[in-house]
PDB file of C-alpha atoms in Angstrom:
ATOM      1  CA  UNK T 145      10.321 -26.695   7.357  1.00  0.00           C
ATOM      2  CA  UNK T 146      10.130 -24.823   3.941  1.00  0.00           C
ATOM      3  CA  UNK T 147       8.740 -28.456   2.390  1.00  0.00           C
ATOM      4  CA  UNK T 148       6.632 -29.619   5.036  1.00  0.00           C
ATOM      5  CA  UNK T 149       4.599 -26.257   5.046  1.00  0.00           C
ATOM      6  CA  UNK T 150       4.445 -26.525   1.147  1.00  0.00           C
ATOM      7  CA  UNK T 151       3.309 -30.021   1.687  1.00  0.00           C
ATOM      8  CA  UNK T 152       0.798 -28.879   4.191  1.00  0.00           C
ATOM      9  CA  UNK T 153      -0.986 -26.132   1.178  1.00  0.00           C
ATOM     10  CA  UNK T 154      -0.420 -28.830  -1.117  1.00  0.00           C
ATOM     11  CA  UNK T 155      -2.551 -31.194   1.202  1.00  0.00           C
ATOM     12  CA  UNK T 156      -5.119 -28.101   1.957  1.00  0.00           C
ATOM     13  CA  UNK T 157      -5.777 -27.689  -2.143  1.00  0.00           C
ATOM     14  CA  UNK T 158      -6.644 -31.385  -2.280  1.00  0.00           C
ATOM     15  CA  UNK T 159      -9.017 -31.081   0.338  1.00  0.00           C
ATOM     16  CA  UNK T 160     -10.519 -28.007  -1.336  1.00  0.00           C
ATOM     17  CA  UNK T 161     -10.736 -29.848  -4.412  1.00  0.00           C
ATOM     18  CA  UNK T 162     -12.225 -32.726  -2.713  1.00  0.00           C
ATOM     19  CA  UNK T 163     -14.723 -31.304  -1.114  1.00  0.00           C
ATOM     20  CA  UNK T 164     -16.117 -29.129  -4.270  1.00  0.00           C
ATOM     21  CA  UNK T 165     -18.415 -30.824  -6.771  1.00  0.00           C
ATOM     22  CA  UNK T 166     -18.141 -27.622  -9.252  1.00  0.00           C
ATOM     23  CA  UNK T 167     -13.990 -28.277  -9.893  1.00  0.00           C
ATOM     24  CA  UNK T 168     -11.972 -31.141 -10.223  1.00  0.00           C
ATOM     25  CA  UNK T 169      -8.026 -30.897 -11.453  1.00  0.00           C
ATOM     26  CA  UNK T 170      -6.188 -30.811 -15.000  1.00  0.00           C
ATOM     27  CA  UNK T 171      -3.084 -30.989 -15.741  1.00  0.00           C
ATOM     28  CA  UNK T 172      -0.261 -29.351 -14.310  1.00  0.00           C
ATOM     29  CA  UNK T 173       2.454 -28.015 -16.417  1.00  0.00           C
ATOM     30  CA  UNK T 174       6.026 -28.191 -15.305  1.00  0.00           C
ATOM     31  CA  UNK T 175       9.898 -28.162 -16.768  1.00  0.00           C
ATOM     32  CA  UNK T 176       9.544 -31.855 -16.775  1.00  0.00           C
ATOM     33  CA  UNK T 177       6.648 -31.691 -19.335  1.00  0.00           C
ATOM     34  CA  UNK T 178       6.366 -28.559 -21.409  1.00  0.00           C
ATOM     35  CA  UNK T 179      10.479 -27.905 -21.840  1.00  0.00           C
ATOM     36  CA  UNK T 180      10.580 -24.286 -19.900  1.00  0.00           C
ATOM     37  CA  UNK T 181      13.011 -22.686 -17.276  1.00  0.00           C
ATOM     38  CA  UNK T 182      11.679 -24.257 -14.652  1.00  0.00           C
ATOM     39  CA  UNK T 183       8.310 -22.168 -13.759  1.00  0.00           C
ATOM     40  CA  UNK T 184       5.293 -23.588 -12.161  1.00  0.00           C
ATOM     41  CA  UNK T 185       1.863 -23.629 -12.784  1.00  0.00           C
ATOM     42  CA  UNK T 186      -1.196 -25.488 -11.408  1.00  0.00           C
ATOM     43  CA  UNK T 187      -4.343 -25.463 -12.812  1.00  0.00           C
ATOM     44  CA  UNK T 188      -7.838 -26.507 -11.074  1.00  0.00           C
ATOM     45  CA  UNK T 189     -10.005 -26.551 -14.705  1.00  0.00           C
ATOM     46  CA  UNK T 190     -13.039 -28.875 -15.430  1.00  0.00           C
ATOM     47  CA  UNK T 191     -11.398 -31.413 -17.258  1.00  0.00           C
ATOM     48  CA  UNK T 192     -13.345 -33.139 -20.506  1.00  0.00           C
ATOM     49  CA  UNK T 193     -16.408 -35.258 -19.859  1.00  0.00           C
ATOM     50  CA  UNK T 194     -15.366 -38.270 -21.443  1.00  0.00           C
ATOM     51  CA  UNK T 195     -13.262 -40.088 -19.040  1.00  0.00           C
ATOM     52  CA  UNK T 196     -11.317 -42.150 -21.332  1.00  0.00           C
ATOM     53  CA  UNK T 197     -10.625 -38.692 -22.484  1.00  0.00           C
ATOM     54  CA  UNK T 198      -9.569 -37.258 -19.360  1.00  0.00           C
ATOM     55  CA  UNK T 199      -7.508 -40.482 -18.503  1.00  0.00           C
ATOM     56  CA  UNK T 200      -5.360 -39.969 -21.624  1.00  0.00           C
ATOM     57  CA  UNK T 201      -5.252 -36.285 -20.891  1.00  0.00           C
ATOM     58  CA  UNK T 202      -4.102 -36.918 -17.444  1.00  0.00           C
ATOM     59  CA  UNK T 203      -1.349 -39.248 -18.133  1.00  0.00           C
ATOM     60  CA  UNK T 204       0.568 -36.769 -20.551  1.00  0.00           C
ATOM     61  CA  UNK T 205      -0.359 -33.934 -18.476  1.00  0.00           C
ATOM     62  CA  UNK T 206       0.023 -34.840 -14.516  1.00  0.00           C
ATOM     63  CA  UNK T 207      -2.159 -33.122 -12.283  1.00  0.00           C
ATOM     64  CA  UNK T 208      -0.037 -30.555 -10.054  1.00  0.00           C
ATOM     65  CA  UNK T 209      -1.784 -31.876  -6.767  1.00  0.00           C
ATOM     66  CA  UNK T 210      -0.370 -35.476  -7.261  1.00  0.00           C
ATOM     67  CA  UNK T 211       3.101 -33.859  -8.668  1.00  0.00           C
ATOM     68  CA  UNK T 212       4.509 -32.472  -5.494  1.00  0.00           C
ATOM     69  CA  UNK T 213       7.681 -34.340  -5.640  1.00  0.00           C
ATOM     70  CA  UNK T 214       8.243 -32.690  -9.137  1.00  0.00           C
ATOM     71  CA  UNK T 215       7.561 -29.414  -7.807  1.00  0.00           C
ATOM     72  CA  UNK T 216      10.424 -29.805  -5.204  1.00  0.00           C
ATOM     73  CA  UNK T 217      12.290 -30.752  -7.475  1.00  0.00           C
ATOM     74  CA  UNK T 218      12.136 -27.807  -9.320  1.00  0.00           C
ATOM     75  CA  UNK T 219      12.198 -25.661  -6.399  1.00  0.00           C
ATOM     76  CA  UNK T 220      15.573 -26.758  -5.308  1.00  0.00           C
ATOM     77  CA  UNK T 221      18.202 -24.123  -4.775  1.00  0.00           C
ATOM     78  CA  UNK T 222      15.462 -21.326  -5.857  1.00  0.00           C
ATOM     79  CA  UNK T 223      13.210 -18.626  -4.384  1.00  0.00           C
ATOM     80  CA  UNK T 224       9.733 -19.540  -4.780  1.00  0.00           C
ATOM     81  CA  UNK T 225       7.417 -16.626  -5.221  1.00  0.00           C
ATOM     82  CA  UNK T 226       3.821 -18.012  -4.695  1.00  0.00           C
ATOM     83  CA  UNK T 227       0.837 -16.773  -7.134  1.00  0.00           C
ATOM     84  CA  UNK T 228      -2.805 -17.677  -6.155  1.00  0.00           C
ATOM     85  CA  UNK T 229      -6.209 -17.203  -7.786  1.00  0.00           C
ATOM     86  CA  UNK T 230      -9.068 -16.891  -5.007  1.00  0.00           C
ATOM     87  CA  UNK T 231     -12.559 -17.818  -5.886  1.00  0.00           C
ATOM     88  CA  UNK T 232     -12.618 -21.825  -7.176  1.00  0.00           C
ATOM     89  CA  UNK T 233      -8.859 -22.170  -5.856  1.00  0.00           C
ATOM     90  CA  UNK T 234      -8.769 -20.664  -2.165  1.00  0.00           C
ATOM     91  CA  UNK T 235     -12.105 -21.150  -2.088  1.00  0.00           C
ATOM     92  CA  UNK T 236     -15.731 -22.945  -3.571  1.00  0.00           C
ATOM     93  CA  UNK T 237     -17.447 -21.891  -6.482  1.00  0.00           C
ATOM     94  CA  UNK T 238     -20.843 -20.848  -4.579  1.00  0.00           C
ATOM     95  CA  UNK T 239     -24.073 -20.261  -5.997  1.00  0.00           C
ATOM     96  CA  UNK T 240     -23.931 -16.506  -4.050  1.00  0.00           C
ATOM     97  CA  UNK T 241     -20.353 -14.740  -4.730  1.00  0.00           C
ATOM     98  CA  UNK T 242     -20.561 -12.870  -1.322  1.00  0.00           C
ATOM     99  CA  UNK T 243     -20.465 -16.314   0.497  1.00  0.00           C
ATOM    100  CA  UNK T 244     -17.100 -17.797  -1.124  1.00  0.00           C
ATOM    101  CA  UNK T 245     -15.780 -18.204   2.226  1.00  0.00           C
ATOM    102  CA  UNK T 246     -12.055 -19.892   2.085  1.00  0.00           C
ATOM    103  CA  UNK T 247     -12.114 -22.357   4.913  1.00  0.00           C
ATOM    104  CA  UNK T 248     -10.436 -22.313   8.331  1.00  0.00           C
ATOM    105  CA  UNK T 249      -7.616 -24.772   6.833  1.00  0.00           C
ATOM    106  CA  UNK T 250      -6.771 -22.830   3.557  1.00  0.00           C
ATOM    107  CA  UNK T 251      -6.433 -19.863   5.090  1.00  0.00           C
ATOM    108  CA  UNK T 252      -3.923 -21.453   8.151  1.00  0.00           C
ATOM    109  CA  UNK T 253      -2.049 -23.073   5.246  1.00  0.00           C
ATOM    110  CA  UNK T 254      -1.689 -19.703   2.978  1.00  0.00           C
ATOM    111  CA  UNK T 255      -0.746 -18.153   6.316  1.00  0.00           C
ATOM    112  CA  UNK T 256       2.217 -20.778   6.690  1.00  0.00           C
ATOM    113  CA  UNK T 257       2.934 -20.479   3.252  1.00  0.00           C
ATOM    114  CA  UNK T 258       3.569 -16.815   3.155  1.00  0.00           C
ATOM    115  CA  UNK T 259       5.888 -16.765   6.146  1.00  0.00           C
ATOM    116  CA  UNK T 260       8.153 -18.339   4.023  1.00  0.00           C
ATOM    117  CA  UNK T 261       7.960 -17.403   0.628  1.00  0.00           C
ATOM    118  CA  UNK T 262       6.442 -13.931  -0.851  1.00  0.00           C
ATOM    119  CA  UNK T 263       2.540 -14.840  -1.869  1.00  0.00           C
ATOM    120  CA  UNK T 264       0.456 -12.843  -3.696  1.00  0.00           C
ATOM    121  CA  UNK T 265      -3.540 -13.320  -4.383  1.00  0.00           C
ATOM    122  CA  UNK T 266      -4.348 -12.099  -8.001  1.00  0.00           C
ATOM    123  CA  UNK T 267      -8.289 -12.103  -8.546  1.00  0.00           C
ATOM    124  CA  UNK T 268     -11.271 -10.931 -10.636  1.00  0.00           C
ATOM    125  CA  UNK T 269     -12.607  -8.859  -7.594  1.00  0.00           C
ATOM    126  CA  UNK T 270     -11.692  -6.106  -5.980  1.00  0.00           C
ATOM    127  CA  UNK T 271      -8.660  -5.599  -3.801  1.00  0.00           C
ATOM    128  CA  UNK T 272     -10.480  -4.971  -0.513  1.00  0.00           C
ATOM    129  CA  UNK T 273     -13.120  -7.533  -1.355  1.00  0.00           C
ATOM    130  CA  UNK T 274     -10.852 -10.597  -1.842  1.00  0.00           C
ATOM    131  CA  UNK T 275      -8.640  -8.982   1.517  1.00  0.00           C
ATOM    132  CA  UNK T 276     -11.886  -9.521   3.163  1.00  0.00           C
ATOM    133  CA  UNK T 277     -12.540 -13.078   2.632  1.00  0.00           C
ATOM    134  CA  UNK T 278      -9.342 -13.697   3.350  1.00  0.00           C
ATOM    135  CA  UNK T 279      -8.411 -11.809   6.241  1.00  0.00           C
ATOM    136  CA  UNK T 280      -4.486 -12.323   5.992  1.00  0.00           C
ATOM    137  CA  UNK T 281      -1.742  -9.134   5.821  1.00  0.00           C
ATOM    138  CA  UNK T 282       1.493 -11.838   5.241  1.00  0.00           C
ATOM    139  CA  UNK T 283      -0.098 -11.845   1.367  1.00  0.00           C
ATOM    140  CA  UNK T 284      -0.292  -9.140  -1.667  1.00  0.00           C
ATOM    141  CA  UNK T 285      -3.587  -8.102  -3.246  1.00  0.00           C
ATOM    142  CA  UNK T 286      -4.702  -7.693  -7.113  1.00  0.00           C
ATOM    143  CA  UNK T 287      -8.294  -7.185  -8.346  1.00  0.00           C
ATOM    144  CA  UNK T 288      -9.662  -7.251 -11.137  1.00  0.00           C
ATOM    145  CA  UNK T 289      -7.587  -9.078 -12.984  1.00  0.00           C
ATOM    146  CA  UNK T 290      -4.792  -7.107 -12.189  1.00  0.00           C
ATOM    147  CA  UNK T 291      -6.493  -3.680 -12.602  1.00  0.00           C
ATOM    148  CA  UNK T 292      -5.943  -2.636  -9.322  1.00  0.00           C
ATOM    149  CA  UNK T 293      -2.860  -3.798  -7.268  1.00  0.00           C
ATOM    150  CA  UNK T 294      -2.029  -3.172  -3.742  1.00  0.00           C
ATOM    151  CA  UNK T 295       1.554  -2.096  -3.398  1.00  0.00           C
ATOM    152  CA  UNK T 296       3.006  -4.264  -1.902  1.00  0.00           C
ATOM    153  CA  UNK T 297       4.709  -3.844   1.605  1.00  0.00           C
ATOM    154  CA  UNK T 298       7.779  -5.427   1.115  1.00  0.00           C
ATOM    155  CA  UNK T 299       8.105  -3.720  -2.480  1.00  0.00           C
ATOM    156  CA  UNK T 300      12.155  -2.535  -3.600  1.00  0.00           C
ATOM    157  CA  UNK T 301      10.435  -0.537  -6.404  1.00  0.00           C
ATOM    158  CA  UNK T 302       8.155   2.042  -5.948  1.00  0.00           C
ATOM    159  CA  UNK T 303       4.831   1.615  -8.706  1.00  0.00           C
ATOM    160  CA  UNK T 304       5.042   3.813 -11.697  1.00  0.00           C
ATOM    161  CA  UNK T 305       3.177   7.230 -12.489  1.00  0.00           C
ATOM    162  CA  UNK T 306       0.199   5.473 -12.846  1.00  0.00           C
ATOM    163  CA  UNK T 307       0.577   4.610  -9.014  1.00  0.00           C
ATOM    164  CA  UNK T 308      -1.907   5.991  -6.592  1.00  0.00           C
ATOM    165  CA  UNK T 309      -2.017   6.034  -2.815  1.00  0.00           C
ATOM    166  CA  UNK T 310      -0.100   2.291  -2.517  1.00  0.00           C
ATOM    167  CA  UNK T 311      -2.076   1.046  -5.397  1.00  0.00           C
ATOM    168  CA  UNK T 312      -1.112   0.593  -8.897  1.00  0.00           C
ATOM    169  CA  UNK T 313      -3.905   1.289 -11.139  1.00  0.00           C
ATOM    170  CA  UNK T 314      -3.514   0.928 -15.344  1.00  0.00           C
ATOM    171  CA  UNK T 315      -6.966   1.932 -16.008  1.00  0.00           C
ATOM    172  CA  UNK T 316      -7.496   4.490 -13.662  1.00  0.00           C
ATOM    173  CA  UNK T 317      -8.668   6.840 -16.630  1.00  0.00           C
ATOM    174  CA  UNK T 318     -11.246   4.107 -17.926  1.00  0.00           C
ATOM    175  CA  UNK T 319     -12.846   4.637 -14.377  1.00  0.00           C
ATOM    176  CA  UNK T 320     -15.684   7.243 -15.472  1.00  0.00           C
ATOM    177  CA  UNK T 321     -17.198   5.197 -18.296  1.00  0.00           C
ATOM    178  CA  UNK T 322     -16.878   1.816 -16.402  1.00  0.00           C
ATOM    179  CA  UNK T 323     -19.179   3.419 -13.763  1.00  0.00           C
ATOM    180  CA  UNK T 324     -21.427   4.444 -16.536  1.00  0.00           C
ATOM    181  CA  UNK T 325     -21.464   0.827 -18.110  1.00  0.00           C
ATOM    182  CA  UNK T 326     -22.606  -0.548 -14.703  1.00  0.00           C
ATOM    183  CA  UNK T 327     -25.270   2.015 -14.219  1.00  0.00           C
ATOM    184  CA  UNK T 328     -26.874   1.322 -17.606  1.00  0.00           C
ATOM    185  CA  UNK T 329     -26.413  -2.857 -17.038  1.00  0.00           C
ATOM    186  CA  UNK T 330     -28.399  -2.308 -13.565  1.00  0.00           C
ATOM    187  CA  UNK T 331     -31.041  -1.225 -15.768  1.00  0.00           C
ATOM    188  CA  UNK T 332     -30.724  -3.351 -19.167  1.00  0.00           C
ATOM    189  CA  UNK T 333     -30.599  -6.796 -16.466  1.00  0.00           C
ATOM    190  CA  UNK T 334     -33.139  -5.715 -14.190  1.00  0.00           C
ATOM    191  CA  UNK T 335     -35.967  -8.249 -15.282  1.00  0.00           C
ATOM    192  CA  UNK T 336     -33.580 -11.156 -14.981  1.00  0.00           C
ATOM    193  CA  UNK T 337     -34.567 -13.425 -12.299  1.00  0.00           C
ATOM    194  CA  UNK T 338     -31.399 -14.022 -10.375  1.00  0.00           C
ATOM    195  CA  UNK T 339     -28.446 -12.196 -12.330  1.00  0.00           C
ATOM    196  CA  UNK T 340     -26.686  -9.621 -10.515  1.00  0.00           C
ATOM    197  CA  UNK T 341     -23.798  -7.372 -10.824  1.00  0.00           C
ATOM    198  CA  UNK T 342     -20.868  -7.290  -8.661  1.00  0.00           C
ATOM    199  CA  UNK T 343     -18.588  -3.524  -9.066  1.00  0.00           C
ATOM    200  CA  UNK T 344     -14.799  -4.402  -8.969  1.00  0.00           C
ATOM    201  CA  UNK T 345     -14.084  -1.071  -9.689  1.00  0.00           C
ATOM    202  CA  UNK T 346     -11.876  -2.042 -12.807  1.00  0.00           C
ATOM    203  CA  UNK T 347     -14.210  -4.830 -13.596  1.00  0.00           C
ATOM    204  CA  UNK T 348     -17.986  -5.345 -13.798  1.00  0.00           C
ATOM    205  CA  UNK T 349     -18.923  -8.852 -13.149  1.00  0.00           C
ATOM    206  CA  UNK T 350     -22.285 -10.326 -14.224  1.00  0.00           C
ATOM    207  CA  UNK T 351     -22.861 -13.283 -12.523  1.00  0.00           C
ATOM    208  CA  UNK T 352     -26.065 -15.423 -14.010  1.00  0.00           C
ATOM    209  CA  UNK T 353     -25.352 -18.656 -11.651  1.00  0.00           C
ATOM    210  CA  UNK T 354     -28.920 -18.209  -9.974  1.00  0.00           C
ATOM    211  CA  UNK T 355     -30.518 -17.451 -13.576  1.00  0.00           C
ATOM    212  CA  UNK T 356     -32.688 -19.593 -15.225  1.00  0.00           C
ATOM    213  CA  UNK T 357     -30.640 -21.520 -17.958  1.00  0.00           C
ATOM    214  CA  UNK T 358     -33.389 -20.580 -20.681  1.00  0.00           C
ATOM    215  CA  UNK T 359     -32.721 -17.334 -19.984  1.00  0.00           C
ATOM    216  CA  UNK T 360     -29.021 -17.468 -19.827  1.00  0.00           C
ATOM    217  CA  UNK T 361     -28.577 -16.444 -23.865  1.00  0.00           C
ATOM    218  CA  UNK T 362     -30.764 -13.457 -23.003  1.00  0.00           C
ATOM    219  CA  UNK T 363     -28.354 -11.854 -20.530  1.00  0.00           C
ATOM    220  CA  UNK T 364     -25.782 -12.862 -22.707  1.00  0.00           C
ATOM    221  CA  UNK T 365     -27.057 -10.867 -25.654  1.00  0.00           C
ATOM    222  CA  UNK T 366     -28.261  -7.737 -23.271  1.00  0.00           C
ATOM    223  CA  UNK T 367     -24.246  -7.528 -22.120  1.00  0.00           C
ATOM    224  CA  UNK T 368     -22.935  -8.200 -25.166  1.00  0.00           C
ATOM    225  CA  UNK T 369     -25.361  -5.531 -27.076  1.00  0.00           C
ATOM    226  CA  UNK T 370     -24.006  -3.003 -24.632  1.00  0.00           C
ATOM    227  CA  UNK T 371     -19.835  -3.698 -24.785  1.00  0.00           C
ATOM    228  CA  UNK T 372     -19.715  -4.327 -28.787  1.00  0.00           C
ATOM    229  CA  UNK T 373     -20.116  -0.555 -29.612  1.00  0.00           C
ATOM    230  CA  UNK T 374     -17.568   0.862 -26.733  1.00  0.00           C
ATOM    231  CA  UNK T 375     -14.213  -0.650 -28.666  1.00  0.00           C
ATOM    232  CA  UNK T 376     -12.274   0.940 -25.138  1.00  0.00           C
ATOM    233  CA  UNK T 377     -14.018  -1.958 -23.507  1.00  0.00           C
ATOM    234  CA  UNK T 378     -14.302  -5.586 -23.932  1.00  0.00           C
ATOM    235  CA  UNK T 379     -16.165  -8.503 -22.476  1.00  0.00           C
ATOM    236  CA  UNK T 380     -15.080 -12.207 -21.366  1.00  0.00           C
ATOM    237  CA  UNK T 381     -16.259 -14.850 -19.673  1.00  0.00           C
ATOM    238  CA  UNK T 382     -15.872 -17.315 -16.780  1.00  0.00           C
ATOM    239  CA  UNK T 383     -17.449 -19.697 -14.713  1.00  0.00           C
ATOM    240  CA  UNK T 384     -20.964 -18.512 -15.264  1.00  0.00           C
ATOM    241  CA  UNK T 385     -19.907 -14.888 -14.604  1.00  0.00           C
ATOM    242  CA  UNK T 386     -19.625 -12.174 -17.868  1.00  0.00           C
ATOM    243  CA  UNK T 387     -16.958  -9.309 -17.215  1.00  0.00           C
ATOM    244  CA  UNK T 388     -17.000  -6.118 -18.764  1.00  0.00           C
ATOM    245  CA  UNK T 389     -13.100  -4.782 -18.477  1.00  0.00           C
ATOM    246  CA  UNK T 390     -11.092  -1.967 -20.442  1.00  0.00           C
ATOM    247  CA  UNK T 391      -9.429  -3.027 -23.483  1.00  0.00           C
ATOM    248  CA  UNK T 392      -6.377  -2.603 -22.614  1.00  0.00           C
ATOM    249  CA  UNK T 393      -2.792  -4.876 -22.650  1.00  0.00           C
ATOM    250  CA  UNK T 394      -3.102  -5.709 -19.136  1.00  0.00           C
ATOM    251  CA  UNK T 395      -4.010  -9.333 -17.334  1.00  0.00           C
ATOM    252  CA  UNK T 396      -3.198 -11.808 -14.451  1.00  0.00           C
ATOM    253  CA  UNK T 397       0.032 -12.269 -16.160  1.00  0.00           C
ATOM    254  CA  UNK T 398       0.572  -8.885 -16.794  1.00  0.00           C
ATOM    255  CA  UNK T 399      -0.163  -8.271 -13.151  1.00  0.00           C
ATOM    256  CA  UNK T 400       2.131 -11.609 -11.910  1.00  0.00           C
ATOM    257  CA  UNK T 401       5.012  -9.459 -13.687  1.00  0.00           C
ATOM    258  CA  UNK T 402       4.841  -6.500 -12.112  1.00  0.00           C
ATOM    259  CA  UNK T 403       4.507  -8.315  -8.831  1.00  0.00           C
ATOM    260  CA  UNK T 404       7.349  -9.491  -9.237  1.00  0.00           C
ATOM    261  CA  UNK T 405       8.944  -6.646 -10.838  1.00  0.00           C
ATOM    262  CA  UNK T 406       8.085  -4.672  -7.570  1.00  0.00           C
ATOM    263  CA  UNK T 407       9.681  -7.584  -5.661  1.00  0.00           C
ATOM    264  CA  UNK T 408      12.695  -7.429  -7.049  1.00  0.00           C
ATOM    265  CA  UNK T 409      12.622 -10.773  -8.968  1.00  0.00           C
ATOM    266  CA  UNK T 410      11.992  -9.183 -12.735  1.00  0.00           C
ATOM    267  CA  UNK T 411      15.573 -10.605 -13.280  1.00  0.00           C
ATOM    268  CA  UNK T 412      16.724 -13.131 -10.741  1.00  0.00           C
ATOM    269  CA  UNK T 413      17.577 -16.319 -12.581  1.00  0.00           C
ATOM    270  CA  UNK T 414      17.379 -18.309  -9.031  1.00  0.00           C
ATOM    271  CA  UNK T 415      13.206 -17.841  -8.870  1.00  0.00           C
ATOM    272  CA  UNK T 416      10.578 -20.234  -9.093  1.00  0.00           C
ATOM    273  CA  UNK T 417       7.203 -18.634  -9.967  1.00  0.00           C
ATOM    274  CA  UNK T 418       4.511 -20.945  -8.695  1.00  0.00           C
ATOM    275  CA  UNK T 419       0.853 -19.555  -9.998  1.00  0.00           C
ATOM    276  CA  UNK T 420      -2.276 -21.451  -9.030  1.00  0.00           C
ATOM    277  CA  UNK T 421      -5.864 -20.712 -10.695  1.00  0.00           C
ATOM    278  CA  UNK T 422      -8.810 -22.384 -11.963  1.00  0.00           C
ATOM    279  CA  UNK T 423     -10.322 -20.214 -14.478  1.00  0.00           C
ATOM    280  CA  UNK T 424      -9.991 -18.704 -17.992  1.00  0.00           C
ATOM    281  CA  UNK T 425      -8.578 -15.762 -16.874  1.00  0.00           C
ATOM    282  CA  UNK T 426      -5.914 -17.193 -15.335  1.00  0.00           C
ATOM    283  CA  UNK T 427      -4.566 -18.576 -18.756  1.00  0.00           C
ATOM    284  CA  UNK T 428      -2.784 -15.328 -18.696  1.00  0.00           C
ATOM    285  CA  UNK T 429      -1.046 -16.003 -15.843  1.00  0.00           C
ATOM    286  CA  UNK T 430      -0.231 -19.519 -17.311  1.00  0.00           C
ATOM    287  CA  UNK T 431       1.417 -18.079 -20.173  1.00  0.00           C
ATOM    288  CA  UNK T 432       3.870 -15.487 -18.711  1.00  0.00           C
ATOM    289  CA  UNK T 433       4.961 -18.153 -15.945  1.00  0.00           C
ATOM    290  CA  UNK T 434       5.857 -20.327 -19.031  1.00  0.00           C
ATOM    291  CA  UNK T 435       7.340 -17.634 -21.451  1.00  0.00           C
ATOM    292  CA  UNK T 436       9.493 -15.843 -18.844  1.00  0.00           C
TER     293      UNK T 436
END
């Protein structure tokens, strides 16, 4: 049962993937290929442009939708504790971020998937945003990179000091000037045919898919002119999206180990983290499921 319904998300991702011209797969990284304890992680990247590139890249690096039977492999005789990215992996990369609908499939197959191991959906937005698109309560929330986690239900350990109303929130006291920032970026990006700003509450997204690509160096500049003087703050990037975010030690893998942490699972030897993202900022992620 436990297979077959991992078979079934595994299936579900392809046919994402297949059906979205803005991502196609690189390589996944597993103990059979980059010497670790056994830790899983998938990633959904644009791959080089050169194909004979991407060939060669492909056969050292398998991609983790064709390497199911190596993730089984791994899993067996351990509790698999499911990490997700939403927007490019649970659902398209749309030109208009409040229509990255997950489809009717991936969200029956995350459903299955969670009534059997804990999941947990760790994204750029907000909390209650990415809970909207995805309309599941089997599954934990994180926004904003991990800003702004929803306690989760099942949780042994209660969240730290920091905690607030079921939500675990490392920046709360950055809160203040990030409102501030967004206020004076409504104005600075006004003129801007087609950007617009998205409030995560820990994060201020900047998305410039529906600007003009001559003027995509002049948003760039206007956001960066605004961040470089506020060293408390600090901007990155991602698929044609700029984020403004506190500058602070905290990220998707930060947020993957206090998930985990909260579980219970900080020091089980028998569990197989299995994170799945598409993005930059999921790197983060990447790394902590391969260091721990």
């Amino acid at each position: 049962m436990i297979k077959r319904n991992l078979a079934k998300f595994n299936q579900t991702m392809g046919f994402q993937i297949a059906n979205s011209n803005k991502q196609k797969v690189k390589p996944f990284s597993g103990p059979e290929n980059d010497g670790t304890n056994g830790s899983v992680i998938g990633r959904l990247l644009s791959p080089p442009d050169v194909a004979a590139d991407y060939d060669s890249w492909l056969v050292k690096q398998p991609s983790a939708l064709n390497s199911f039977d190596s993730i089984m492999k791994a899993a067996k005789g351990k509790k698999i504790v499911v990490f997700l990215d939403y927007d490019g992996t649970l659902s398209p990369i749309v030109e208009d971020p409040d229509k990255a609908f997950m489809s009717v499939e991936m969200r029956a197959a995350v459903r299955e998937v969670a009534k059997y191991f804990p999941t947990s959906i760790i994204s750029g937005r907000s909390p209650d945003k990415v809970k909207e698109f995805v309309q599941l309560n089997n599954v934990d929330y994180a926004g904003s990179h991990g800003l702004d986690i929803m306690v989760p239900s099942r949780a042994v350990k209660s969240s730290d000091k920091k905690g607030n109303e079921g939500a675990f929130q490392p920046a709360k006291s950055f809160l203040p000037a990030i409102q501030e920032i967004s206020m004076v970026l409504e104005d600075k990006i006004r003129e801007i045919q087609g950007a617009r700003i998205e409030d995560n509450k820990f994060c201020i997204s900047v998305h410039y898919r529906q600007v003009p690509s001559e003027e995509h160096e002049i948003l760039k500049e206007k956001v960066k002119s605004l961040v470089e003087n506020r060293q408390d703050f600090r901007l990155t990037e991602g698929k044609m999206v700029l984020e403004v975010r506190p500058s602070i030690e905290w990220n998707k893998g930060s947020a993957l180990s206090y998930l985990l942490d909260t579980l219970g699972f900080s020091t089980a030897k028998d569990v197989l983290p299995l994170y799945i993202g598409d993005d930059q900022t999921d790197e983060d992620a990447f790394k902590y499921v391969i260091d721990r």
